[in-house]
XYZ file of N, CA and C in Angstrom:
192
model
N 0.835 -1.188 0.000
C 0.000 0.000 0.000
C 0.880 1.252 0.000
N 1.973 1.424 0.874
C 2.655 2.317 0.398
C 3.952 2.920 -0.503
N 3.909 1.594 -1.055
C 4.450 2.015 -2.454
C 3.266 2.338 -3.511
N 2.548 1.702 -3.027
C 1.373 2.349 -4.551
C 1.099 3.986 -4.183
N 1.206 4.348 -2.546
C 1.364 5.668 -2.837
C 2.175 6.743 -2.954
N 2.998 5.902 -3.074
C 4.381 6.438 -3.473
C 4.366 6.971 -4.877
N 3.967 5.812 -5.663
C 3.885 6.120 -7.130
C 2.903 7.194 -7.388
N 1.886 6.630 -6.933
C 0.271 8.030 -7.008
C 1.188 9.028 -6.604
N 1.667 9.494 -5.605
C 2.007 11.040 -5.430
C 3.450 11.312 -6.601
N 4.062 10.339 -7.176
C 4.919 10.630 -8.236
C 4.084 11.479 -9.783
N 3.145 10.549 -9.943
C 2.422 11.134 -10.953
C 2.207 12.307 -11.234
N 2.446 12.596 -12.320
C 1.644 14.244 -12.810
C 0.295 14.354 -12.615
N -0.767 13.345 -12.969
C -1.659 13.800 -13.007
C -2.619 12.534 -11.821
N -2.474 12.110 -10.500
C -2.721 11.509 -10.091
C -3.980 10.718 -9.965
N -5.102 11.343 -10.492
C -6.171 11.029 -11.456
C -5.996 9.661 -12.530
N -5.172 9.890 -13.022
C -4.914 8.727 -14.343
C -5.064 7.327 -13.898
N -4.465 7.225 -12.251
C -4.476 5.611 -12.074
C -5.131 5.338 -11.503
N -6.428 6.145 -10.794
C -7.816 6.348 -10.145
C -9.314 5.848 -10.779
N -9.623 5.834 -9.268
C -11.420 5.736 -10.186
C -12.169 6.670 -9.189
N -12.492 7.652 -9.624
C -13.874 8.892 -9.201
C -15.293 8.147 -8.705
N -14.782 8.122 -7.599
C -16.136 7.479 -7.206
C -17.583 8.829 -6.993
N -19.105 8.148 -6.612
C -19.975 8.495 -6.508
C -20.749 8.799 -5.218
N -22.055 9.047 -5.382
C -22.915 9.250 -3.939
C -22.323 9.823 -2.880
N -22.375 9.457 -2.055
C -21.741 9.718 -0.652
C -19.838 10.097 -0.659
N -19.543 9.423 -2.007
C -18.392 9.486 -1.744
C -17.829 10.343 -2.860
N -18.427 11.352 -3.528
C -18.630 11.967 -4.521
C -17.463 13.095 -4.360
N -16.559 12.945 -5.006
C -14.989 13.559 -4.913
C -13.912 12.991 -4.194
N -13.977 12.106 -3.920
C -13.163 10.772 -3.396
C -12.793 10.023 -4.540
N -11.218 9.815 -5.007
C -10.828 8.939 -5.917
C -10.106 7.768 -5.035
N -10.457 6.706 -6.090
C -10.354 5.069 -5.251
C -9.238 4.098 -5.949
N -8.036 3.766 -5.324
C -6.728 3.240 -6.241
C -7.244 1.617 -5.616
N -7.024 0.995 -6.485
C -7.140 -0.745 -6.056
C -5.420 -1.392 -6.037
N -5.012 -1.568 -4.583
C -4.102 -2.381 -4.537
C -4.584 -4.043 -4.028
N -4.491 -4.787 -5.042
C -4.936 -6.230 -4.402
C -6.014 -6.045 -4.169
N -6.141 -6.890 -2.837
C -7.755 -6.792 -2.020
C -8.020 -5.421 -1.581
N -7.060 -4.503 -1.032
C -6.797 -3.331 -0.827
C -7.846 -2.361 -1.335
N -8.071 -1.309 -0.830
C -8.017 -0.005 -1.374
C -7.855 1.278 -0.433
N -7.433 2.134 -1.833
C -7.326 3.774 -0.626
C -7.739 4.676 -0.972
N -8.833 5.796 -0.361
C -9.425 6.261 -0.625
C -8.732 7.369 -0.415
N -8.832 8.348 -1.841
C -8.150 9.864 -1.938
C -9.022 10.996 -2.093
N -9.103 12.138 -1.565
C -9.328 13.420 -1.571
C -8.220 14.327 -2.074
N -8.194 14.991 -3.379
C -7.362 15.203 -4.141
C -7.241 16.428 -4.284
N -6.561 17.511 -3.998
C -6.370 19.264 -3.947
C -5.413 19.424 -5.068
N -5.738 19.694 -5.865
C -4.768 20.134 -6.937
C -4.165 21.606 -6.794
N -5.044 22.570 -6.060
C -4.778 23.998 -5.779
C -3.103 23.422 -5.073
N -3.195 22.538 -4.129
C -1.886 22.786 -3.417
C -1.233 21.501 -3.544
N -1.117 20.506 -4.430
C -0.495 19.553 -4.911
C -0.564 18.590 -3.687
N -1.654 18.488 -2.946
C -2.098 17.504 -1.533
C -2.707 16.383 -2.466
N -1.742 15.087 -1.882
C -3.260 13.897 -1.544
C -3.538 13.572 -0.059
N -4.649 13.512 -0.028
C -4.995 13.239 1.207
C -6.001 11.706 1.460
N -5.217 10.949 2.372
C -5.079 10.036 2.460
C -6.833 9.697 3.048
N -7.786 9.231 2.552
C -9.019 9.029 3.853
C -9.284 7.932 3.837
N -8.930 6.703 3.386
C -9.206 6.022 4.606
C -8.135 4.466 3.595
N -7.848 3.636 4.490
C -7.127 2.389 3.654
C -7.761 1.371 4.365
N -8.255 0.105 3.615
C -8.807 -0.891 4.086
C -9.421 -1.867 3.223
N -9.654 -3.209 3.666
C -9.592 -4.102 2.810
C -10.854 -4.006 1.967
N -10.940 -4.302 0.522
C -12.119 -3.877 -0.318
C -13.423 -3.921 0.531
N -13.710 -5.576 1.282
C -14.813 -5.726 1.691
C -15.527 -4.747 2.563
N -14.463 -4.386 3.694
C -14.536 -3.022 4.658
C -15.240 -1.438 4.409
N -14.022 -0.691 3.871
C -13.688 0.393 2.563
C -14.643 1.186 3.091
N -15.859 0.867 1.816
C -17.102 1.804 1.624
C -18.542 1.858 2.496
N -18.401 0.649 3.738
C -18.944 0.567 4.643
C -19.179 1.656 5.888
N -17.956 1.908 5.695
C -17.470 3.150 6.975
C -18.264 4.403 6.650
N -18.560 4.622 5.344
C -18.845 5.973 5.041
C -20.480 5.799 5.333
């Protein structure tokens, strides 16, 4: 997990290796490592990712 965000914050456009999720979670982009995932809140004004939440797929989108 944290090499995949290693790479995500390498990227130019950190978007590209993402998926834009919906509803509730509507500006939250979602990277799939493995069973994994991590949920991003993305500021381009100030070149932030912000990390909200990491946990196993089944978990994840429950919390919200």
């Amino acid at each position: 997990v944290f090499d995949e965000l290693d790479e995500i914050a390498k990227l130019e456009d950190p978007r590209s290796r993402g998926k834009a999720l919906t509803g509730n979670l509507a500006g939250v982009w979602r990277y799939r490592v493995g069973d994994y995932r991590i949920l991003c809140d993305i500021n381009d004004g100030r070149l932030v990712i912000l990390v909200v939440d990491v946990a196993h797929r089944r978990e994840v989108y429950k919390r919200r």
